[in-house]
Amino acid sequence: MAQSLPAAPAPGREPSPAYRAWQAREQRRRHLITATRIALLCAFLVLWEVLAKTHVVNPMLTSYPSALWPTFLDLLHNGNLIGHTWATFKATLVGFALSMVIGIGVAAGLWWSDFAHKVLDPFLVIANAMPKIAFVPIFYIWLGSEYSVYGMAVAIAVFVTIMVVFDGFQSIDPNKIKLARTLGASRAQVLQLVVLPGSVPTLVAALKMNIGLALVGVIVGEFQSASEGLGFLIVNGSQIFQLNVVMTAIVVLGLLSGLMYFVIARIEAAMAKRYA
């Protein structure tokens, strides 16, 4: 049987010994989690370095961590690394914002009209299941090399957003909607005052999925058609067999992903406090 958490102290009162002990345990646990994460990362880097240096794996194909720092500095000074990173980051933010706005708008429309939902649901499922990379040459012809990257980001993220957000809208307690309608709320007021606030956890989950999907779409678009961005840097480095450049770009891409995830996690924490 799970142990219940001690009650938080009332304002102006000293915390009880049980509460202070629980706080200390939780702090130790958070520190242990952080230390374990750092240890796993360090172990991976050491293993990668040792396997490449001892030629257990081919260093020409995998590079190794100690070779990435000089490559990073060279790209930073001579290879316009900041420009490539900014191009990927900007396209990801644009694709992410467009996907969220379009996704929430379409989901609200489907919630508003059951007829529209019945008509469009199979098309949305098929569109979401299609391999989006097939759209790259079409977007390149329609939108050009720059805007096709944005098109890929939206194409990969928007359909998942629509279905996730709509499912969240549908899961709202029907009794709450019925109560609001009984009190005279219009359908628009029900959406604004009941459905949207009640779907905050779903919207936050959509944010966390969408930022990753938008980044995937941007990289796929840059692989195929862009002349800048981290995806372009990866493809260009692989074509001239500079694996140090490829691995450095992948590491920068990982750091960028971590930064965006951290921002979304902060938003999630703020929303949890507000709507708890």
JSON list of N, CA and C in Angstrom, two decimals, residues 101-152:
[
{"chain": "A", "resi": 101, "resn": "VAL", "atom": "N", "xyz": [-1.75, 26.18, -34.08]},
{"chain": "A", "resi": 101, "resn": "VAL", "atom": "CA", "xyz": [-2.90, 27.04, -34.40]},
{"chain": "A", "resi": 101, "resn": "VAL", "atom": "C", "xyz": [-3.88, 26.31, -35.31]},
{"chain": "A", "resi": 102, "resn": "ILE", "atom": "N", "xyz": [-3.36, 25.71, -36.38]},
{"chain": "A", "resi": 102, "resn": "ILE", "atom": "CA", "xyz": [-4.23, 24.98, -37.31]},
{"chain": "A", "resi": 102, "resn": "ILE", "atom": "C", "xyz": [-4.86, 23.78, -36.61]},
{"chain": "A", "resi": 103, "resn": "GLY", "atom": "N", "xyz": [-4.05, 23.04, -35.85]},
{"chain": "A", "resi": 103, "resn": "GLY", "atom": "CA", "xyz": [-4.55, 21.84, -35.19]},
{"chain": "A", "resi": 103, "resn": "GLY", "atom": "C", "xyz": [-5.66, 22.13, -34.19]},
{"chain": "A", "resi": 104, "resn": "ILE", "atom": "N", "xyz": [-5.46, 23.15, -33.35]},
{"chain": "A", "resi": 104, "resn": "ILE", "atom": "CA", "xyz": [-6.48, 23.50, -32.37]},
{"chain": "A", "resi": 104, "resn": "ILE", "atom": "C", "xyz": [-7.72, 24.04, -33.06]},
{"chain": "A", "resi": 105, "resn": "GLY", "atom": "N", "xyz": [-7.52, 24.85, -34.12]},
{"chain": "A", "resi": 105, "resn": "GLY", "atom": "CA", "xyz": [-8.67, 25.39, -34.85]},
{"chain": "A", "resi": 105, "resn": "GLY", "atom": "C", "xyz": [-9.51, 24.32, -35.51]},
{"chain": "A", "resi": 106, "resn": "VAL", "atom": "N", "xyz": [-8.85, 23.38, -36.17]},
{"chain": "A", "resi": 106, "resn": "VAL", "atom": "CA", "xyz": [-9.59, 22.29, -36.83]},
{"chain": "A", "resi": 106, "resn": "VAL", "atom": "C", "xyz": [-10.25, 21.39, -35.80]},
{"chain": "A", "resi": 107, "resn": "ALA", "atom": "N", "xyz": [-9.55, 21.09, -34.70]},
{"chain": "A", "resi": 107, "resn": "ALA", "atom": "CA", "xyz": [-10.14, 20.25, -33.65]},
{"chain": "A", "resi": 107, "resn": "ALA", "atom": "C", "xyz": [-11.37, 20.92, -33.05]},
{"chain": "A", "resi": 108, "resn": "ALA", "atom": "N", "xyz": [-11.30, 22.25, -32.85]},
{"chain": "A", "resi": 108, "resn": "ALA", "atom": "CA", "xyz": [-12.47, 22.96, -32.33]},
{"chain": "A", "resi": 108, "resn": "ALA", "atom": "C", "xyz": [-13.63, 22.89, -33.33]},
{"chain": "A", "resi": 109, "resn": "GLY", "atom": "N", "xyz": [-13.31, 22.99, -34.63]},
{"chain": "A", "resi": 109, "resn": "GLY", "atom": "CA", "xyz": [-14.36, 22.88, -35.65]},
{"chain": "A", "resi": 109, "resn": "GLY", "atom": "C", "xyz": [-14.99, 21.50, -35.67]},
{"chain": "A", "resi": 110, "resn": "LEU", "atom": "N", "xyz": [-14.19, 20.47, -35.50]},
{"chain": "A", "resi": 110, "resn": "LEU", "atom": "CA", "xyz": [-14.72, 19.11, -35.46]},
{"chain": "A", "resi": 110, "resn": "LEU", "atom": "C", "xyz": [-15.58, 18.89, -34.22]},
{"chain": "A", "resi": 111, "resn": "TRP", "atom": "N", "xyz": [-15.15, 19.48, -33.09]},
{"chain": "A", "resi": 111, "resn": "TRP", "atom": "CA", "xyz": [-15.97, 19.37, -31.87]},
{"chain": "A", "resi": 111, "resn": "TRP", "atom": "C", "xyz": [-17.28, 20.13, -32.05]},
{"chain": "A", "resi": 112, "resn": "TRP", "atom": "N", "xyz": [-17.22, 21.27, -32.72]},
{"chain": "A", "resi": 112, "resn": "TRP", "atom": "CA", "xyz": [-18.41, 22.10, -32.92]},
{"chain": "A", "resi": 112, "resn": "TRP", "atom": "C", "xyz": [-19.44, 21.40, -33.80]},
{"chain": "A", "resi": 113, "resn": "SER", "atom": "N", "xyz": [-18.96, 20.73, -34.85]},
{"chain": "A", "resi": 113, "resn": "SER", "atom": "CA", "xyz": [-19.87, 20.10, -35.82]},
{"chain": "A", "resi": 113, "resn": "SER", "atom": "C", "xyz": [-19.60, 18.61, -35.87]},
{"chain": "A", "resi": 114, "resn": "ASP", "atom": "N", "xyz": [-20.50, 17.84, -35.33]},
{"chain": "A", "resi": 114, "resn": "ASP", "atom": "CA", "xyz": [-20.36, 16.38, -35.39]},
{"chain": "A", "resi": 114, "resn": "ASP", "atom": "C", "xyz": [-20.43, 15.89, -36.83]},
{"chain": "A", "resi": 115, "resn": "PHE", "atom": "N", "xyz": [-21.21, 16.59, -37.66]},
{"chain": "A", "resi": 115, "resn": "PHE", "atom": "CA", "xyz": [-21.30, 16.22, -39.08]},
{"chain": "A", "resi": 115, "resn": "PHE", "atom": "C", "xyz": [-19.93, 16.34, -39.75]},
{"chain": "A", "resi": 116, "resn": "ALA", "atom": "N", "xyz": [-19.25, 17.47, -39.48]},
{"chain": "A", "resi": 116, "resn": "ALA", "atom": "CA", "xyz": [-17.91, 17.66, -40.06]},
{"chain": "A", "resi": 116, "resn": "ALA", "atom": "C", "xyz": [-16.95, 16.59, -39.57]},
{"chain": "A", "resi": 117, "resn": "HIS", "atom": "N", "xyz": [-17.06, 16.22, -38.30]},
{"chain": "A", "resi": 117, "resn": "HIS", "atom": "CA", "xyz": [-16.19, 15.16, -37.77]},
{"chain": "A", "resi": 117, "resn": "HIS", "atom": "C", "xyz": [-16.43, 13.84, -38.47]},
{"chain": "A", "resi": 118, "resn": "LYS", "atom": "N", "xyz": [-17.70, 13.48, -38.64]},
{"chain": "A", "resi": 118, "resn": "LYS", "atom": "CA", "xyz": [-18.02, 12.21, -39.30]},
{"chain": "A", "resi": 118, "resn": "LYS", "atom": "C", "xyz": [-17.51, 12.19, -40.74]},
{"chain": "A", "resi": 119, "resn": "VAL", "atom": "N", "xyz": [-17.58, 13.33, -41.41]},
{"chain": "A", "resi": 119, "resn": "VAL", "atom": "CA", "xyz": [-17.14, 13.40, -42.81]},
{"chain": "A", "resi": 119, "resn": "VAL", "atom": "C", "xyz": [-15.62, 13.34, -42.91]},
{"chain": "A", "resi": 120, "resn": "LEU", "atom": "N", "xyz": [-14.92, 14.10, -42.06]},
{"chain": "A", "resi": 120, "resn": "LEU", "atom": "CA", "xyz": [-13.48, 14.29, -42.23]},
{"chain": "A", "resi": 120, "resn": "LEU", "atom": "C", "xyz": [-12.63, 13.26, -41.50]},
{"chain": "A", "resi": 121, "resn": "ASP", "atom": "N", "xyz": [-13.20, 12.54, -40.55]},
{"chain": "A", "resi": 121, "resn": "ASP", "atom": "CA", "xyz": [-12.39, 11.64, -39.72]},
{"chain": "A", "resi": 121, "resn": "ASP", "atom": "C", "xyz": [-11.59, 10.62, -40.53]},
{"chain": "A", "resi": 122, "resn": "PRO", "atom": "N", "xyz": [-12.15, 9.90, -41.50]},
{"chain": "A", "resi": 122, "resn": "PRO", "atom": "CA", "xyz": [-11.32, 8.94, -42.24]},
{"chain": "A", "resi": 122, "resn": "PRO", "atom": "C", "xyz": [-10.22, 9.60, -43.05]},
{"chain": "A", "resi": 123, "resn": "PHE", "atom": "N", "xyz": [-10.50, 10.81, -43.57]},
{"chain": "A", "resi": 123, "resn": "PHE", "atom": "CA", "xyz": [-9.47, 11.51, -44.34]},
{"chain": "A", "resi": 123, "resn": "PHE", "atom": "C", "xyz": [-8.30, 11.94, -43.45]},
{"chain": "A", "resi": 124, "resn": "LEU", "atom": "N", "xyz": [-8.61, 12.36, -42.22]},
{"chain": "A", "resi": 124, "resn": "LEU", "atom": "CA", "xyz": [-7.56, 12.75, -41.28]},
{"chain": "A", "resi": 124, "resn": "LEU", "atom": "C", "xyz": [-6.71, 11.55, -40.89]},
{"chain": "A", "resi": 125, "resn": "VAL", "atom": "N", "xyz": [-7.35, 10.40, -40.68]},
{"chain": "A", "resi": 125, "resn": "VAL", "atom": "CA", "xyz": [-6.61, 9.18, -40.33]},
{"chain": "A", "resi": 125, "resn": "VAL", "atom": "C", "xyz": [-5.68, 8.78, -41.47]},
{"chain": "A", "resi": 126, "resn": "ILE", "atom": "N", "xyz": [-6.19, 8.82, -42.70]},
{"chain": "A", "resi": 126, "resn": "ILE", "atom": "CA", "xyz": [-5.36, 8.45, -43.85]},
{"chain": "A", "resi": 126, "resn": "ILE", "atom": "C", "xyz": [-4.21, 9.44, -44.03]},
{"chain": "A", "resi": 127, "resn": "ALA", "atom": "N", "xyz": [-4.51, 10.74, -43.89]},
{"chain": "A", "resi": 127, "resn": "ALA", "atom": "CA", "xyz": [-3.46, 11.75, -44.05]},
{"chain": "A", "resi": 127, "resn": "ALA", "atom": "C", "xyz": [-2.38, 11.59, -42.99]},
{"chain": "A", "resi": 128, "resn": "ASN", "atom": "N", "xyz": [-2.77, 11.26, -41.76]},
{"chain": "A", "resi": 128, "resn": "ASN", "atom": "CA", "xyz": [-1.78, 11.07, -40.71]},
{"chain": "A", "resi": 128, "resn": "ASN", "atom": "C", "xyz": [-0.93, 9.83, -40.95]},
{"chain": "A", "resi": 129, "resn": "ALA", "atom": "N", "xyz": [-1.53, 8.80, -41.55]},
{"chain": "A", "resi": 129, "resn": "ALA", "atom": "CA", "xyz": [-0.80, 7.54, -41.77]},
{"chain": "A", "resi": 129, "resn": "ALA", "atom": "C", "xyz": [0.15, 7.61, -42.97]},
{"chain": "A", "resi": 130, "resn": "MET", "atom": "N", "xyz": [-0.06, 8.55, -43.86]},
{"chain": "A", "resi": 130, "resn": "MET", "atom": "CA", "xyz": [0.79, 8.63, -45.05]},
{"chain": "A", "resi": 130, "resn": "MET", "atom": "C", "xyz": [2.22, 9.02, -44.69]},
{"chain": "A", "resi": 131, "resn": "PRO", "atom": "N", "xyz": [3.24, 8.44, -45.35]},
{"chain": "A", "resi": 131, "resn": "PRO", "atom": "CA", "xyz": [4.63, 8.87, -45.13]},
{"chain": "A", "resi": 131, "resn": "PRO", "atom": "C", "xyz": [4.84, 10.27, -45.68]},
{"chain": "A", "resi": 132, "resn": "LYS", "atom": "N", "xyz": [5.10, 11.21, -44.80]},
{"chain": "A", "resi": 132, "resn": "LYS", "atom": "CA", "xyz": [5.13, 12.62, -45.21]},
{"chain": "A", "resi": 132, "resn": "LYS", "atom": "C", "xyz": [6.32, 12.96, -46.11]},
{"chain": "A", "resi": 133, "resn": "ILE", "atom": "N", "xyz": [7.34, 12.11, -46.10]},
{"chain": "A", "resi": 133, "resn": "ILE", "atom": "CA", "xyz": [8.49, 12.39, -46.96]},
{"chain": "A", "resi": 133, "resn": "ILE", "atom": "C", "xyz": [8.10, 12.39, -48.43]},
{"chain": "A", "resi": 134, "resn": "ALA", "atom": "N", "xyz": [6.97, 11.73, -48.76]},
{"chain": "A", "resi": 134, "resn": "ALA", "atom": "CA", "xyz": [6.49, 11.73, -50.15]},
{"chain": "A", "resi": 134, "resn": "ALA", "atom": "C", "xyz": [6.09, 13.12, -50.61]},
{"chain": "A", "resi": 135, "resn": "PHE", "atom": "N", "xyz": [5.82, 14.03, -49.65]},
{"chain": "A", "resi": 135, "resn": "PHE", "atom": "CA", "xyz": [5.39, 15.37, -50.02]},
{"chain": "A", "resi": 135, "resn": "PHE", "atom": "C", "xyz": [6.56, 16.31, -50.32]},
{"chain": "A", "resi": 136, "resn": "VAL", "atom": "N", "xyz": [7.79, 15.88, -50.02]},
{"chain": "A", "resi": 136, "resn": "VAL", "atom": "CA", "xyz": [8.93, 16.78, -50.16]},
{"chain": "A", "resi": 136, "resn": "VAL", "atom": "C", "xyz": [9.06, 17.33, -51.58]},
{"chain": "A", "resi": 137, "resn": "PRO", "atom": "N", "xyz": [9.07, 16.49, -52.63]},
{"chain": "A", "resi": 137, "resn": "PRO", "atom": "CA", "xyz": [9.20, 17.08, -53.98]},
{"chain": "A", "resi": 137, "resn": "PRO", "atom": "C", "xyz": [8.02, 17.97, -54.35]},
{"chain": "A", "resi": 138, "resn": "ILE", "atom": "N", "xyz": [6.82, 17.64, -53.86]},
{"chain": "A", "resi": 138, "resn": "ILE", "atom": "CA", "xyz": [5.66, 18.48, -54.17]},
{"chain": "A", "resi": 138, "resn": "ILE", "atom": "C", "xyz": [5.80, 19.84, -53.50]},
{"chain": "A", "resi": 139, "resn": "PHE", "atom": "N", "xyz": [6.17, 19.85, -52.22]},
{"chain": "A", "resi": 139, "resn": "PHE", "atom": "CA", "xyz": [6.35, 21.11, -51.51]},
{"chain": "A", "resi": 139, "resn": "PHE", "atom": "C", "xyz": [7.49, 21.92, -52.13]},
{"chain": "A", "resi": 140, "resn": "TYR", "atom": "N", "xyz": [8.53, 21.22, -52.60]},
{"chain": "A", "resi": 140, "resn": "TYR", "atom": "CA", "xyz": [9.65, 21.94, -53.22]},
{"chain": "A", "resi": 140, "resn": "TYR", "atom": "C", "xyz": [9.19, 22.67, -54.48]},
{"chain": "A", "resi": 141, "resn": "ILE", "atom": "N", "xyz": [8.34, 22.00, -55.27]},
{"chain": "A", "resi": 141, "resn": "ILE", "atom": "CA", "xyz": [7.82, 22.63, -56.49]},
{"chain": "A", "resi": 141, "resn": "ILE", "atom": "C", "xyz": [6.85, 23.75, -56.15]},
{"chain": "A", "resi": 142, "resn": "TRP", "atom": "N", "xyz": [5.99, 23.50, -55.18]},
{"chain": "A", "resi": 142, "resn": "TRP", "atom": "CA", "xyz": [4.96, 24.49, -54.83]},
{"chain": "A", "resi": 142, "resn": "TRP", "atom": "C", "xyz": [5.53, 25.69, -54.07]},
{"chain": "A", "resi": 143, "resn": "LEU", "atom": "N", "xyz": [6.42, 25.41, -53.09]},
{"chain": "A", "resi": 143, "resn": "LEU", "atom": "CA", "xyz": [6.81, 26.44, -52.12]},
{"chain": "A", "resi": 143, "resn": "LEU", "atom": "C", "xyz": [8.25, 26.91, -52.27]},
{"chain": "A", "resi": 144, "resn": "GLY", "atom": "N", "xyz": [9.04, 26.20, -53.06]},
{"chain": "A", "resi": 144, "resn": "GLY", "atom": "CA", "xyz": [10.44, 26.59, -53.19]},
{"chain": "A", "resi": 144, "resn": "GLY", "atom": "C", "xyz": [11.29, 25.96, -52.10]},
{"chain": "A", "resi": 145, "resn": "SER", "atom": "N", "xyz": [12.61, 26.16, -52.20]},
{"chain": "A", "resi": 145, "resn": "SER", "atom": "CA", "xyz": [13.54, 25.48, -51.30]},
{"chain": "A", "resi": 145, "resn": "SER", "atom": "C", "xyz": [13.41, 25.95, -49.86]},
{"chain": "A", "resi": 146, "resn": "GLU", "atom": "N", "xyz": [13.07, 27.22, -49.63]},
{"chain": "A", "resi": 146, "resn": "GLU", "atom": "CA", "xyz": [13.00, 27.74, -48.26]},
{"chain": "A", "resi": 146, "resn": "GLU", "atom": "C", "xyz": [11.69, 27.34, -47.58]},
{"chain": "A", "resi": 147, "resn": "TYR", "atom": "N", "xyz": [10.57, 27.63, -48.23]},
{"chain": "A", "resi": 147, "resn": "TYR", "atom": "CA", "xyz": [9.28, 27.43, -47.58]},
{"chain": "A", "resi": 147, "resn": "TYR", "atom": "C", "xyz": [8.83, 25.97, -47.58]},
{"chain": "A", "resi": 148, "resn": "SER", "atom": "N", "xyz": [9.45, 25.14, -48.41]},
{"chain": "A", "resi": 148, "resn": "SER", "atom": "CA", "xyz": [9.09, 23.72, -48.37]},
{"chain": "A", "resi": 148, "resn": "SER", "atom": "C", "xyz": [9.47, 23.10, -47.03]},
{"chain": "A", "resi": 149, "resn": "VAL", "atom": "N", "xyz": [10.49, 23.64, -46.37]},
{"chain": "A", "resi": 149, "resn": "VAL", "atom": "CA", "xyz": [10.88, 23.15, -45.04]},
{"chain": "A", "resi": 149, "resn": "VAL", "atom": "C", "xyz": [9.75, 23.40, -44.05]},
{"chain": "A", "resi": 150, "resn": "TYR", "atom": "N", "xyz": [9.15, 24.61, -44.10]},
{"chain": "A", "resi": 150, "resn": "TYR", "atom": "CA", "xyz": [8.02, 24.90, -43.23]},
{"chain": "A", "resi": 150, "resn": "TYR", "atom": "C", "xyz": [6.84, 23.98, -43.55]},
{"chain": "A", "resi": 151, "resn": "GLY", "atom": "N", "xyz": [6.63, 23.74, -44.84]},
{"chain": "A", "resi": 151, "resn": "GLY", "atom": "CA", "xyz": [5.53, 22.85, -45.24]},
{"chain": "A", "resi": 151, "resn": "GLY", "atom": "C", "xyz": [5.70, 21.45, -44.68]},
{"chain": "A", "resi": 152, "resn": "MET", "atom": "N", "xyz": [6.93, 20.94, -44.67]},
{"chain": "A", "resi": 152, "resn": "MET", "atom": "CA", "xyz": [7.16, 19.61, -44.12]},
{"chain": "A", "resi": 152, "resn": "MET", "atom": "C", "xyz": [6.93, 19.59, -42.61]}
]
